[in-house]
PDB file of C-alpha atoms in Angstrom:
ATOM      1  CA  PRO A1016       0.000   0.000   0.000  1.00  0.00           C
ATOM      2  CA  PRO A1017       1.150   3.557  -0.647  1.00  0.00           C
ATOM      3  CA  GLY A1018       2.802   5.266   2.284  1.00  0.00           C
ATOM      4  CA  GLU A1019       3.710   2.002   3.949  1.00  0.00           C
ATOM      5  CA  GLY A1020       6.937   2.268   5.840  1.00  0.00           C
ATOM      6  CA  ARG A1021       6.562   6.015   6.387  1.00  0.00           C
ATOM      7  CA  GLN A1022       5.657   7.186   9.808  1.00  0.00           C
ATOM      8  CA  ILE A1023       3.657  10.290  10.409  1.00  0.00           C
ATOM      9  CA  PRO A1024       5.406  12.332  13.056  1.00  0.00           C
ATOM     10  CA  ASP A1025       3.554  12.579  16.333  1.00  0.00           C
ATOM     11  CA  VAL A1026       2.767  16.283  16.561  1.00  0.00           C
ATOM     12  CA  SER A1027       1.076  17.554  19.694  1.00  0.00           C
ATOM     13  CA  ILE A1028      -2.191  19.421  19.500  1.00  0.00           C
ATOM     14  CA  ARG A1029      -0.446  22.334  21.200  1.00  0.00           C
ATOM     15  CA  LEU A1030       2.098  22.591  18.374  1.00  0.00           C
ATOM     16  CA  ARG A1031      -0.594  22.178  15.711  1.00  0.00           C
ATOM     17  CA  LEU A1032      -2.682  24.964  17.263  1.00  0.00           C
ATOM     18  CA  ALA A1033       0.306  27.288  17.514  1.00  0.00           C
ATOM     19  CA  LEU A1034       1.496  26.597  13.956  1.00  0.00           C
ATOM     20  CA  THR A1035      -1.978  26.948  12.458  1.00  0.00           C
ATOM     21  CA  TYR A1036      -2.653  30.229  14.219  1.00  0.00           C
ATOM     22  CA  ALA A1037       0.789  31.661  13.402  1.00  0.00           C
ATOM     23  CA  ALA A1038       0.414  30.634   9.742  1.00  0.00           C
ATOM     24  CA  GLY A1039      -3.010  32.295   9.605  1.00  0.00           C
ATOM     25  CA  ILE A1040      -1.666  35.517  11.114  1.00  0.00           C
ATOM     26  CA  ALA A1041       1.370  35.497   8.794  1.00  0.00           C
ATOM     27  CA  ALA A1042      -0.800  34.858   5.709  1.00  0.00           C
ATOM     28  CA  THR A1043      -3.214  37.645   6.671  1.00  0.00           C
ATOM     29  CA  LEU A1044      -0.360  40.053   7.283  1.00  0.00           C
ATOM     30  CA  ALA A1045       1.282  39.044   3.993  1.00  0.00           C
ATOM     31  CA  VAL A1046      -1.886  40.015   2.120  1.00  0.00           C
ATOM     32  CA  VAL A1047      -2.032  43.322   4.000  1.00  0.00           C
ATOM     33  CA  VAL A1048       1.676  43.913   3.301  1.00  0.00           C
ATOM     34  CA  LEU A1049       1.195  43.349  -0.437  1.00  0.00           C
ATOM     35  CA  PHE A1050      -1.792  45.698  -0.442  1.00  0.00           C
ATOM     36  CA  VAL A1051       0.049  48.453   1.470  1.00  0.00           C
ATOM     37  CA  TRP A1052       3.165  47.988  -0.677  1.00  0.00           C
ATOM     38  CA  GLY A1053       1.119  48.341  -3.866  1.00  0.00           C
ATOM     39  CA  LEU A1054      -0.722  51.399  -2.562  1.00  0.00           C
ATOM     40  CA  MET A1055       2.540  53.031  -1.493  1.00  0.00           C
ATOM     41  CA  GLY A1056       4.098  52.431  -4.915  1.00  0.00           C
ATOM     42  CA  ALA A1057       1.040  53.849  -6.678  1.00  0.00           C
ATOM     43  CA  ALA A1058       1.029  56.889  -4.377  1.00  0.00           C
ATOM     44  CA  LEU A1059       4.738  57.543  -4.926  1.00  0.00           C
ATOM     45  CA  ARG A1060       4.433  57.245  -8.706  1.00  0.00           C
ATOM     46  CA  GLY A1061       1.282  59.396  -8.654  1.00  0.00           C
ATOM     47  CA  SER A1062       3.077  62.052  -6.629  1.00  0.00           C
ATOM     48  CA  LEU A1063       6.009  62.013  -9.045  1.00  0.00           C
ATOM     49  CA  ASP A1064       3.614  62.274 -11.996  1.00  0.00           C
ATOM     50  CA  THR A1065       1.864  65.257 -10.372  1.00  0.00           C
ATOM     51  CA  THR A1066       5.218  66.970  -9.752  1.00  0.00           C
ATOM     52  CA  LEU A1067       6.266  66.404 -13.368  1.00  0.00           C
ATOM     53  CA  ARG A1068       2.929  67.600 -14.751  1.00  0.00           C
ATOM     54  CA  THR A1069       2.984  70.737 -12.572  1.00  0.00           C
ATOM     55  CA  ARG A1070       6.542  71.492 -13.698  1.00  0.00           C
ATOM     56  CA  ALA A1071       5.653  71.020 -17.387  1.00  0.00           C
ATOM     57  CA  ASP A1072       2.543  73.195 -17.045  1.00  0.00           C
ATOM     58  CA  GLY A1073       4.672  75.913 -15.430  1.00  0.00           C
ATOM     59  CA  VAL A1074       7.152  75.896 -18.313  1.00  0.00           C
ATOM     60  CA  VAL A1075       4.349  75.982 -20.906  1.00  0.00           C
ATOM     61  CA  THR A1076       2.720  78.884 -19.081  1.00  0.00           C
ATOM     62  CA  SER A1077       5.962  80.868 -19.045  1.00  0.00           C
ATOM     63  CA  LEU A1078       6.477  80.107 -22.763  1.00  0.00           C
ATOM     64  CA  GLU A1079       3.010  81.306 -23.674  1.00  0.00           C
ATOM     65  CA  ASN A1080       2.830  84.315 -21.323  1.00  0.00           C
ATOM     66  CA  GLN A1081       6.375  85.609 -21.594  1.00  0.00           C
ATOM     67  CA  GLY A1082       7.128  84.605 -25.170  1.00  0.00           C
ATOM     68  CA  GLN A1083      10.476  83.047 -24.292  1.00  0.00           C
ATOM     69  CA  SER A1084      12.150  80.855 -26.894  1.00  0.00           C
ATOM     70  CA  GLY A1085      14.017  78.438 -24.618  1.00  0.00           C
ATOM     71  CA  LEU A1086      14.397  77.323 -21.049  1.00  0.00           C
ATOM     72  CA  GLN A1087      15.131  80.065 -18.531  1.00  0.00           C
ATOM     73  CA  GLU A1088      17.010  79.931 -15.231  1.00  0.00           C
ATOM     74  CA  ALA A1089      13.703  79.340 -13.404  1.00  0.00           C
ATOM     75  CA  ASN A1090      13.279  76.128 -15.428  1.00  0.00           C
ATOM     76  CA  SER A1091      16.510  74.585 -14.118  1.00  0.00           C
ATOM     77  CA  ASP A1092      16.879  71.436 -12.036  1.00  0.00           C
ATOM     78  CA  THR A1093      14.278  71.151  -9.297  1.00  0.00           C
ATOM     79  CA  ALA A1094      14.586  68.121  -7.002  1.00  0.00           C
ATOM     80  CA  GLY A1095      15.857  65.766  -9.693  1.00  0.00           C
ATOM     81  CA  VAL A1096      13.343  66.885 -12.322  1.00  0.00           C
ATOM     82  CA  PHE A1097      14.681  67.672 -15.771  1.00  0.00           C
ATOM     83  CA  VAL A1098      13.005  69.681 -18.518  1.00  0.00           C
ATOM     84  CA  ALA A1099      13.413  69.419 -22.292  1.00  0.00           C
ATOM     85  CA  MET A1100      11.686  71.302 -25.103  1.00  0.00           C
ATOM     86  CA  PHE A1101      11.033  69.779 -28.502  1.00  0.00           C
ATOM     87  CA  SER A1102       9.746  71.335 -31.700  1.00  0.00           C
ATOM     88  CA  ALA A1103       6.476  70.121 -33.208  1.00  0.00           C
ATOM     89  CA  THR A1104       8.588  67.840 -35.462  1.00  0.00           C
ATOM     90  CA  GLY A1105      10.308  66.237 -32.455  1.00  0.00           C
ATOM     91  CA  SER A1106      13.745  67.852 -32.623  1.00  0.00           C
ATOM     92  CA  LEU A1107      15.321  68.991 -29.362  1.00  0.00           C
ATOM     93  CA  ILE A1108      15.213  72.778 -28.901  1.00  0.00           C
ATOM     94  CA  ASP A1109      16.603  73.143 -25.387  1.00  0.00           C
ATOM     95  CA  ALA A1110      17.101  71.042 -22.255  1.00  0.00           C
ATOM     96  CA  SER A1111      18.153  71.486 -18.648  1.00  0.00           C
ATOM     97  CA  ALA A1112      21.678  70.379 -17.758  1.00  0.00           C
ATOM     98  CA  ASN A1113      20.523  67.199 -16.020  1.00  0.00           C
ATOM     99  CA  THR A1114      18.495  65.910 -18.992  1.00  0.00           C
ATOM    100  CA  PRO A1115      19.758  62.462 -20.021  1.00  0.00           C
ATOM    101  CA  GLN A1116      21.283  62.167 -23.488  1.00  0.00           C
ATOM    102  CA  GLY A1117      19.048  60.425 -26.022  1.00  0.00           C
ATOM    103  CA  ILE A1118      15.722  61.424 -24.486  1.00  0.00           C
ATOM    104  CA  ARG A1119      12.759  61.316 -26.887  1.00  0.00           C
ATOM    105  CA  SER A1120       9.722  63.584 -26.905  1.00  0.00           C
ATOM    106  CA  SER A1121       7.228  60.978 -25.718  1.00  0.00           C
ATOM    107  CA  GLY A1122       5.673  60.598 -22.283  1.00  0.00           C
ATOM    108  CA  GLY A1123       5.396  57.480 -20.135  1.00  0.00           C
ATOM    109  CA  THR A1124       8.624  55.738 -19.211  1.00  0.00           C
ATOM    110  CA  GLN A1125      11.917  55.499 -21.057  1.00  0.00           C
ATOM    111  CA  ALA A1126      14.981  53.430 -20.241  1.00  0.00           C
ATOM    112  CA  ILE A1127      18.250  55.186 -21.065  1.00  0.00           C
ATOM    113  CA  ASP A1128      21.695  53.875 -20.124  1.00  0.00           C
ATOM    114  CA  GLY A1129      20.269  51.409 -17.608  1.00  0.00           C
ATOM    115  CA  ARG A1130      18.119  53.976 -15.810  1.00  0.00           C
ATOM    116  CA  VAL A1131      14.349  54.260 -16.049  1.00  0.00           C
ATOM    117  CA  TYR A1132      12.727  57.687 -16.265  1.00  0.00           C
ATOM    118  CA  GLN A1133       9.102  58.664 -15.768  1.00  0.00           C
ATOM    119  CA  LEU A1134       8.150  61.362 -18.282  1.00  0.00           C
ATOM    120  CA  VAL A1135       5.282  63.788 -18.808  1.00  0.00           C
ATOM    121  CA  THR A1136       4.722  65.834 -21.958  1.00  0.00           C
ATOM    122  CA  VAL A1137       2.605  68.942 -22.396  1.00  0.00           C
ATOM    123  CA  ARG A1138       2.089  70.623 -25.770  1.00  0.00           C
ATOM    124  CA  ALA A1139       2.176  74.429 -25.941  1.00  0.00           C
ATOM    125  CA  SER A1140      -0.190  76.339 -28.219  1.00  0.00           C
ATOM    126  CA  ASP A1141       2.611  76.855 -30.790  1.00  0.00           C
ATOM    127  CA  GLY A1142       3.202  73.079 -31.016  1.00  0.00           C
ATOM    128  CA  THR A1143       6.291  73.046 -28.802  1.00  0.00           C
ATOM    129  CA  VAL A1144       6.411  69.919 -26.646  1.00  0.00           C
ATOM    130  CA  VAL A1145       7.620  70.423 -23.084  1.00  0.00           C
ATOM    131  CA  LEU A1146       8.847  67.213 -21.523  1.00  0.00           C
ATOM    132  CA  THR A1147       9.587  66.846 -17.819  1.00  0.00           C
ATOM    133  CA  GLY A1148      11.032  63.728 -16.272  1.00  0.00           C
ATOM    134  CA  ALA A1149      12.749  62.171 -13.299  1.00  0.00           C
ATOM    135  CA  ASP A1150      14.594  58.966 -12.494  1.00  0.00           C
ATOM    136  CA  VAL A1151      12.274  56.426 -10.831  1.00  0.00           C
ATOM    137  CA  ALA A1152      15.123  54.870  -8.798  1.00  0.00           C
ATOM    138  CA  PRO A1153      14.206  56.807  -5.602  1.00  0.00           C
ATOM    139  CA  VAL A1154      10.620  55.534  -5.864  1.00  0.00           C
ATOM    140  CA  VAL A1155      11.816  51.954  -6.375  1.00  0.00           C
ATOM    141  CA  GLU A1156      14.280  52.248  -3.462  1.00  0.00           C
ATOM    142  CA  THR A1157      11.606  53.649  -1.147  1.00  0.00           C
ATOM    143  CA  GLN A1158       9.220  50.879  -2.103  1.00  0.00           C
ATOM    144  CA  ALA A1159      11.939  48.236  -1.528  1.00  0.00           C
ATOM    145  CA  ALA A1160      12.746  49.693   1.901  1.00  0.00           C
ATOM    146  CA  LEU A1161       9.052  49.616   2.801  1.00  0.00           C
ATOM    147  CA  ALA A1162       8.834  45.982   1.663  1.00  0.00           C
ATOM    148  CA  ARG A1163      11.781  45.036   3.908  1.00  0.00           C
ATOM    149  CA  ILE A1164      10.212  46.781   6.912  1.00  0.00           C
ATOM    150  CA  LEU A1165       6.792  45.243   6.336  1.00  0.00           C
ATOM    151  CA  MET A1166       8.221  41.743   5.866  1.00  0.00           C
ATOM    152  CA  GLY A1167      10.189  42.122   9.104  1.00  0.00           C
ATOM    153  CA  VAL A1168       7.020  43.172  10.918  1.00  0.00           C
ATOM    154  CA  THR A1169       5.171  40.205   9.390  1.00  0.00           C
ATOM    155  CA  LEU A1170       7.832  37.737  10.523  1.00  0.00           C
ATOM    156  CA  LEU A1171       7.922  39.212  14.036  1.00  0.00           C
ATOM    157  CA  ALA A1172       4.139  39.138  14.281  1.00  0.00           C
ATOM    158  CA  GLY A1173       4.063  35.532  13.045  1.00  0.00           C
ATOM    159  CA  PHE A1174       6.683  34.457  15.576  1.00  0.00           C
ATOM    160  CA  GLY A1175       5.027  36.452  18.366  1.00  0.00           C
ATOM    161  CA  SER A1176       1.634  34.909  17.638  1.00  0.00           C
ATOM    162  CA  PHE A1177       3.206  31.420  17.529  1.00  0.00           C
ATOM    163  CA  LEU A1178       4.795  31.987  20.938  1.00  0.00           C
ATOM    164  CA  ALA A1179       1.607  33.450  22.447  1.00  0.00           C
ATOM    165  CA  VAL A1180      -0.577  30.595  21.193  1.00  0.00           C
ATOM    166  CA  TRP A1181       2.024  28.036  22.275  1.00  0.00           C
ATOM    167  CA  LEU A1182       1.894  29.406  25.832  1.00  0.00           C
ATOM    168  CA  LEU A1183      -1.909  29.791  25.898  1.00  0.00           C
ATOM    169  CA  ALA A1184      -2.501  26.339  24.408  1.00  0.00           C
ATOM    170  CA  GLY A1185      -0.170  24.808  27.004  1.00  0.00           C
ATOM    171  CA  ARG A1186      -2.120  26.465  29.778  1.00  0.00           C
ATOM    172  CA  ALA A1187      -5.497  25.507  28.285  1.00  0.00           C
ATOM    173  CA  LEU A1188      -4.486  21.892  27.640  1.00  0.00           C
ATOM    174  CA  ARG A1189      -2.785  21.326  31.027  1.00  0.00           C
ATOM    175  CA  PRO A1190      -5.963  19.936  32.743  1.00  0.00           C
ATOM    176  CA  ILE A1191      -6.467  17.501  29.843  1.00  0.00           C
ATOM    177  CA  ALA A1192      -2.863  16.341  30.115  1.00  0.00           C
ATOM    178  CA  ARG A1193      -3.396  15.710  33.863  1.00  0.00           C
ATOM    179  CA  LEU A1194      -6.531  13.664  33.102  1.00  0.00           C
ATOM    180  CA  VAL A1195      -4.651  11.588  30.527  1.00  0.00           C
ATOM    181  CA  ASP A1196      -1.796  10.977  32.985  1.00  0.00           C
ATOM    182  CA  ASP A1197      -4.208   9.978  35.757  1.00  0.00           C
ATOM    183  CA  ALA A1198      -6.167   7.712  33.403  1.00  0.00           C
ATOM    184  CA  SER A1199      -2.994   5.940  32.317  1.00  0.00           C
ATOM    185  CA  THR A1200      -2.114   5.091  35.947  1.00  0.00           C
ATOM    186  CA  ILE A1201      -5.495   3.510  36.660  1.00  0.00           C
ATOM    187  CA  GLY A1202      -5.203  -0.239  36.511  1.00  0.00           C
ATOM    188  CA  PRO A1203      -7.896  -2.959  36.259  1.00  0.00           C
ATOM    189  CA  GLY A1204      -8.161  -3.185  40.060  1.00  0.00           C
ATOM    190  CA  ASP A1205      -8.377   0.600  40.745  1.00  0.00           C
ATOM    191  CA  LEU A1206     -12.110   1.013  40.276  1.00  0.00           C
ATOM    192  CA  ASP A1207     -12.614   3.259  43.294  1.00  0.00           C
ATOM    193  CA  ARG A1208     -10.028   5.843  42.153  1.00  0.00           C
ATOM    194  CA  ARG A1209     -11.282   9.192  40.857  1.00  0.00           C
TER     195      ARG A1209
END
């Protein structure tokens, strides 16, 4: 028969209770961790997108209101954000000093020289495309740090719940263990024993 020769380990009910409860807590926390991690990543990327869009709108406004033909000093590097201006045909007109070489005039994300950039484009009334962008590495690093913290909390909570249930189950099962011990000492002639 299948399984013959294998012995199932004798696992106490106390250990089974503790392991089951700890696994349930850890699984619940893992789901919460994934949810929080995803929300944090979306919030960070949304915040970066808002910053880029605000910056691009500001440059377009200064182009349209002040009639400037290129980037001005006020359009320089702001917290890792770069700005580039493209003609309606897609040729680079001007760019801030921190703009990566080889950037194209399309929004979304672009990978250049092993780095990934989030980009936003806004078109001015004269057809000029203003592109703002930033490296997404800080967002990825922040999200990774959060994941490490949350996983540490999950492991600690899982271990703490295992220990708590182990102690509580031992206390709750102690009277049953005493009954089993007393019952095993009763022999065939000990009928008056309680």
